[in-house]
Amino acid sequence: HNLVMAHLFLARFRLVMLRGDLIEEPLRNAYQLDPMGGMTLGTAGEICFLAGKFDVAIDYCNEALAIDPNNGYAAAFKSFVIGFRGDWTTTIEMLTPIYEQTPDFNYVIAFLGYAFAKSGQSAKAHAFILKLEESQKRPGAPSLDHFLALLYLAIENKEKFYECYEESMRQKSILSLYSYNSPLLAEVAGEERIIKLRKEYGLPV
């Protein structure tokens, strides 16, 4: 199990270091070690999605779902690939039952809110932003600035996006590193403000 995790983290490290061209080997190694692992397959799907490798991401997610149709992790990232290919209605249809089963799961709240924003349903997206903001105020709650950044970008509020994204970077949120150069931040790719922020933390741009 530790070796599987090591290969997955190597793929994530290469993703963070903008070497998406080198992620497939460690992912294949993880798969060969754990071909029936729902978390392994879901993680491979996530990493490939973030690297913009949609076809490979779908393959990993489909395999995970063939083993366990209730693998919400794989279903969520499969739905995002479908959305980024232009069908956010199907994304919403796939994420809604997952949200109904786990209404307090921050990942699902963020993903479904993002899908509503991308489908033009801004009022529903705002409701999910409010839900995350209220959740973040609870004593001992984890920072949700990265998720909020993605939602604000999806509703085209770039100033609020940067406010939240910069805060997530200051808090050294690993999620903010994973999404850089991914389809999720395509709207701000190459912008001086985000490049400057990466340089401040010694990260490649």
mmCIF file of C-alpha atoms in Angstrom:
data_model
loop_
_atom_site.group_PDB
_atom_site.id
_atom_site.type_symbol
_atom_site.label_atom_id
_atom_site.label_comp_id
_atom_site.label_asym_id
_atom_site.label_seq_id
_atom_site.Cartn_x
_atom_site.Cartn_y
_atom_site.Cartn_z
ATOM 1 C CA HIS A 1 0.000 0.000 0.000
ATOM 2 C CA ASN A 2 2.808 2.423 0.852
ATOM 3 C CA LEU A 3 4.421 1.797 -2.534
ATOM 4 C CA VAL A 4 1.131 2.513 -4.291
ATOM 5 C CA MET A 5 0.856 5.800 -2.388
ATOM 6 C CA ALA A 6 4.454 6.655 -3.253
ATOM 7 C CA HIS A 7 3.764 6.305 -6.983
ATOM 8 C CA LEU A 8 0.591 8.399 -6.689
ATOM 9 C CA PHE A 9 2.439 11.120 -4.795
ATOM 10 C CA LEU A 10 5.211 11.080 -7.383
ATOM 11 C CA ALA A 11 2.588 11.736 -10.046
ATOM 12 C CA ARG A 12 1.157 14.568 -7.945
ATOM 13 C CA PHE A 13 4.620 16.029 -7.400
ATOM 14 C CA ARG A 14 5.283 16.030 -11.136
ATOM 15 C CA LEU A 15 1.919 17.679 -11.693
ATOM 16 C CA VAL A 16 2.797 20.448 -9.209
ATOM 17 C CA MET A 17 6.182 20.903 -10.862
ATOM 18 C CA LEU A 18 4.445 21.331 -14.243
ATOM 19 C CA ARG A 19 5.685 18.018 -15.603
ATOM 20 C CA GLY A 20 2.321 16.631 -16.608
ATOM 21 C CA ASP A 21 4.071 14.824 -19.432
ATOM 22 C CA LEU A 22 5.687 12.544 -16.846
ATOM 23 C CA ILE A 23 2.681 11.493 -14.756
ATOM 24 C CA GLU A 24 1.549 8.442 -16.693
ATOM 25 C CA GLU A 25 4.429 6.146 -15.678
ATOM 26 C CA PRO A 26 3.909 6.428 -11.886
ATOM 27 C CA LEU A 27 0.157 6.136 -12.397
ATOM 28 C CA ARG A 28 0.619 2.937 -14.394
ATOM 29 C CA ASN A 29 2.903 1.603 -11.656
ATOM 30 C CA ALA A 30 0.275 2.364 -9.003
ATOM 31 C CA TYR A 31 -2.373 0.696 -11.141
ATOM 32 C CA GLN A 32 -0.274 -2.434 -11.642
ATOM 33 C CA LEU A 33 0.243 -2.708 -7.886
ATOM 34 C CA ASP A 34 -3.415 -2.092 -7.030
ATOM 35 C CA PRO A 35 -5.590 -2.721 -10.123
ATOM 36 C CA MET A 36 -8.800 -3.139 -8.095
ATOM 37 C CA GLY A 37 -8.274 -0.220 -5.735
ATOM 38 C CA GLY A 38 -11.073 2.314 -5.930
ATOM 39 C CA MET A 39 -8.982 5.042 -4.324
ATOM 40 C CA THR A 40 -6.019 4.273 -6.577
ATOM 41 C CA LEU A 41 -8.136 4.428 -9.726
ATOM 42 C CA GLY A 42 -10.017 7.507 -8.550
ATOM 43 C CA THR A 43 -6.789 9.310 -7.713
ATOM 44 C CA ALA A 44 -5.358 8.440 -11.122
ATOM 45 C CA GLY A 45 -8.508 9.859 -12.698
ATOM 46 C CA GLU A 46 -8.201 13.045 -10.662
ATOM 47 C CA ILE A 47 -4.534 13.573 -11.521
ATOM 48 C CA CYS A 48 -5.140 12.983 -15.232
ATOM 49 C CA PHE A 49 -8.057 15.415 -15.168
ATOM 50 C CA LEU A 50 -5.911 18.090 -13.520
ATOM 51 C CA ALA A 51 -3.227 17.472 -16.152
ATOM 52 C CA GLY A 52 -5.811 17.992 -18.889
ATOM 53 C CA LYS A 53 -5.550 14.358 -20.029
ATOM 54 C CA PHE A 54 -9.295 13.847 -20.322
ATOM 55 C CA ASP A 55 -9.312 10.562 -22.238
ATOM 56 C CA VAL A 56 -7.001 8.846 -19.761
ATOM 57 C CA ALA A 57 -8.947 10.314 -16.835
ATOM 58 C CA ILE A 58 -12.196 8.883 -18.183
ATOM 59 C CA ASP A 59 -10.579 5.465 -18.630
ATOM 60 C CA TYR A 60 -9.417 5.341 -15.005
ATOM 61 C CA CYS A 61 -12.772 6.594 -13.701
ATOM 62 C CA ASN A 62 -14.748 4.131 -15.819
ATOM 63 C CA GLU A 63 -12.631 1.257 -14.555
ATOM 64 C CA ALA A 64 -13.161 2.358 -10.957
ATOM 65 C CA LEU A 65 -16.913 2.610 -11.510
ATOM 66 C CA ALA A 66 -17.030 -0.809 -13.178
ATOM 67 C CA ILE A 67 -15.575 -2.255 -9.964
ATOM 68 C CA ASP A 68 -17.753 -0.142 -7.659
ATOM 69 C CA PRO A 69 -20.623 1.910 -9.165
ATOM 70 C CA ASN A 70 -20.840 3.811 -5.854
ATOM 71 C CA ASN A 71 -17.302 5.176 -6.070
ATOM 72 C CA GLY A 72 -18.190 8.844 -5.629
ATOM 73 C CA TYR A 73 -14.573 9.938 -6.047
ATOM 74 C CA ALA A 74 -14.332 8.476 -9.545
ATOM 75 C CA ALA A 75 -17.857 9.604 -10.433
ATOM 76 C CA ALA A 76 -17.058 13.195 -9.424
ATOM 77 C CA PHE A 77 -13.998 13.476 -11.633
ATOM 78 C CA LYS A 78 -15.678 11.668 -14.509
ATOM 79 C CA SER A 79 -18.483 14.224 -14.241
ATOM 80 C CA PHE A 80 -15.947 17.057 -14.379
ATOM 81 C CA VAL A 81 -14.371 15.704 -17.549
ATOM 82 C CA ILE A 82 -17.862 15.544 -19.070
ATOM 83 C CA GLY A 83 -18.502 19.114 -17.959
ATOM 84 C CA PHE A 84 -15.277 20.466 -19.381
ATOM 85 C CA ARG A 85 -16.157 18.772 -22.635
ATOM 86 C CA GLY A 86 -19.266 20.951 -22.709
ATOM 87 C CA ASP A 87 -22.029 19.040 -20.897
ATOM 88 C CA TRP A 88 -22.471 20.598 -17.471
ATOM 89 C CA THR A 89 -26.075 19.344 -17.274
ATOM 90 C CA THR A 90 -24.832 15.767 -17.084
ATOM 91 C CA THR A 91 -22.223 16.824 -14.540
ATOM 92 C CA ILE A 92 -24.972 18.202 -12.303
ATOM 93 C CA GLU A 93 -27.043 15.036 -12.763
ATOM 94 C CA MET A 94 -24.072 12.907 -11.700
ATOM 95 C CA LEU A 95 -23.061 15.053 -8.719
ATOM 96 C CA THR A 96 -26.524 15.696 -7.260
ATOM 97 C CA PRO A 97 -27.089 12.193 -5.796
ATOM 98 C CA ILE A 98 -23.566 12.228 -4.331
ATOM 99 C CA TYR A 99 -24.342 15.591 -2.709
ATOM 100 C CA GLU A 100 -27.667 14.311 -1.389
ATOM 101 C CA GLN A 101 -25.862 11.410 0.302
ATOM 102 C CA THR A 102 -23.037 13.569 1.698
ATOM 103 C CA PRO A 103 -24.382 17.151 1.926
ATOM 104 C CA ASP A 104 -21.584 18.311 4.235
ATOM 105 C CA PHE A 105 -18.686 16.970 2.153
ATOM 106 C CA ASN A 106 -16.782 20.075 1.082
ATOM 107 C CA TYR A 107 -15.434 18.555 -2.129
ATOM 108 C CA VAL A 108 -18.925 17.742 -3.364
ATOM 109 C CA ILE A 109 -20.298 21.126 -2.309
ATOM 110 C CA ALA A 110 -17.525 22.843 -4.271
ATOM 111 C CA PHE A 111 -17.840 20.593 -7.311
ATOM 112 C CA LEU A 112 -21.608 20.905 -7.602
ATOM 113 C CA GLY A 113 -21.470 24.657 -7.036
ATOM 114 C CA TYR A 114 -18.835 24.897 -9.757
ATOM 115 C CA ALA A 115 -21.021 22.909 -12.150
ATOM 116 C CA PHE A 116 -24.003 25.174 -11.453
ATOM 117 C CA ALA A 117 -21.835 28.216 -12.128
ATOM 118 C CA LYS A 118 -20.564 26.795 -15.410
ATOM 119 C CA SER A 119 -24.108 25.927 -16.485
ATOM 120 C CA GLY A 120 -25.185 29.535 -15.958
ATOM 121 C CA GLN A 121 -27.148 28.909 -12.750
ATOM 122 C CA SER A 122 -25.402 31.621 -10.770
ATOM 123 C CA ALA A 123 -27.991 31.844 -7.968
ATOM 124 C CA LYS A 124 -27.489 28.176 -7.116
ATOM 125 C CA ALA A 125 -23.729 28.620 -7.335
ATOM 126 C CA HIS A 126 -23.921 31.532 -4.877
ATOM 127 C CA ALA A 127 -25.867 29.333 -2.461
ATOM 128 C CA PHE A 128 -22.999 26.836 -2.459
ATOM 129 C CA ILE A 129 -20.465 29.630 -1.971
ATOM 130 C CA LEU A 130 -22.440 30.769 1.071
ATOM 131 C CA LYS A 131 -22.544 27.205 2.380
ATOM 132 C CA LEU A 132 -18.755 26.933 2.194
ATOM 133 C CA GLU A 133 -18.230 30.361 3.734
ATOM 134 C CA GLU A 134 -20.498 29.487 6.664
ATOM 135 C CA SER A 135 -18.780 26.138 7.107
ATOM 136 C CA GLN A 136 -15.383 27.823 7.222
ATOM 137 C CA LYS A 137 -16.495 30.027 10.114
ATOM 138 C CA ARG A 138 -17.056 27.086 12.455
ATOM 139 C CA PRO A 139 -14.472 26.695 15.242
ATOM 140 C CA GLY A 140 -11.768 24.283 14.170
ATOM 141 C CA ALA A 141 -13.027 24.109 10.583
ATOM 142 C CA PRO A 142 -10.426 23.644 7.832
ATOM 143 C CA SER A 143 -9.682 26.429 5.398
ATOM 144 C CA LEU A 144 -11.926 26.298 2.353
ATOM 145 C CA ASP A 145 -10.332 29.215 0.513
ATOM 146 C CA HIS A 146 -9.168 27.044 -2.366
ATOM 147 C CA PHE A 147 -12.668 25.736 -3.045
ATOM 148 C CA LEU A 148 -14.070 29.249 -2.728
ATOM 149 C CA ALA A 149 -11.465 30.512 -5.186
ATOM 150 C CA LEU A 150 -12.600 27.986 -7.790
ATOM 151 C CA LEU A 151 -16.252 28.912 -7.318
ATOM 152 C CA TYR A 152 -15.586 32.643 -7.539
ATOM 153 C CA LEU A 153 -13.625 32.112 -10.731
ATOM 154 C CA ALA A 154 -16.470 30.030 -12.148
ATOM 155 C CA ILE A 155 -18.935 32.893 -11.544
ATOM 156 C CA GLU A 156 -16.414 35.284 -13.111
ATOM 157 C CA ASN A 157 -15.609 37.234 -9.954
ATOM 158 C CA LYS A 158 -11.882 37.370 -10.542
ATOM 159 C CA GLU A 159 -11.055 39.738 -7.686
ATOM 160 C CA LYS A 160 -12.666 37.421 -5.138
ATOM 161 C CA PHE A 161 -10.939 34.504 -6.839
ATOM 162 C CA TYR A 162 -7.537 36.061 -6.283
ATOM 163 C CA GLU A 163 -8.388 37.039 -2.714
ATOM 164 C CA CYS A 164 -9.252 33.422 -1.857
ATOM 165 C CA TYR A 165 -6.550 31.810 -3.977
ATOM 166 C CA GLU A 166 -3.815 33.978 -2.503
ATOM 167 C CA GLU A 167 -5.054 33.143 0.991
ATOM 168 C CA SER A 168 -4.964 29.417 0.178
ATOM 169 C CA MET A 169 -1.375 29.843 -1.024
ATOM 170 C CA ARG A 170 -0.421 31.699 2.163
ATOM 171 C CA GLN A 171 -1.867 28.801 4.132
ATOM 172 C CA LYS A 172 0.191 26.436 1.945
ATOM 173 C CA SER A 173 -2.860 24.507 0.820
ATOM 174 C CA ILE A 174 -1.728 21.582 -1.307
ATOM 175 C CA LEU A 175 -4.980 21.801 -3.278
ATOM 176 C CA SER A 176 -4.009 25.206 -4.613
ATOM 177 C CA LEU A 177 -0.837 23.646 -6.014
ATOM 178 C CA TYR A 178 -2.668 20.792 -7.706
ATOM 179 C CA SER A 179 -5.076 23.047 -9.588
ATOM 180 C CA TYR A 180 -2.465 25.422 -11.016
ATOM 181 C CA ASN A 181 -2.108 24.933 -14.774
ATOM 182 C CA SER A 182 -5.199 22.700 -14.702
ATOM 183 C CA PRO A 183 -8.480 23.140 -16.585
ATOM 184 C CA LEU A 184 -9.922 24.619 -13.380
ATOM 185 C CA LEU A 185 -7.706 27.710 -13.646
ATOM 186 C CA ALA A 186 -7.635 28.046 -17.423
ATOM 187 C CA GLU A 187 -9.225 31.498 -17.223
ATOM 188 C CA VAL A 188 -6.248 32.901 -15.323
ATOM 189 C CA ALA A 189 -3.473 30.919 -16.987
ATOM 190 C CA GLY A 190 -0.495 33.145 -17.692
ATOM 191 C CA GLU A 191 -1.784 36.135 -15.725
ATOM 192 C CA GLU A 192 0.927 38.175 -14.028
ATOM 193 C CA ARG A 193 -0.727 38.099 -10.617
ATOM 194 C CA ILE A 194 -0.831 34.310 -10.334
ATOM 195 C CA ILE A 195 2.657 33.913 -11.801
ATOM 196 C CA LYS A 196 4.034 36.390 -9.252
ATOM 197 C CA LEU A 197 2.370 34.436 -6.456
ATOM 198 C CA ARG A 198 3.934 31.167 -7.618
ATOM 199 C CA LYS A 199 7.351 32.781 -7.816
ATOM 200 C CA GLU A 200 7.023 34.051 -4.250
ATOM 201 C CA TYR A 201 6.830 30.444 -3.102
ATOM 202 C CA GLY A 202 9.625 29.218 -5.357
ATOM 203 C CA LEU A 203 7.323 27.249 -7.636
ATOM 204 C CA PRO A 204 7.745 26.817 -11.386
ATOM 205 C CA VAL A 205 5.537 28.884 -13.655
#
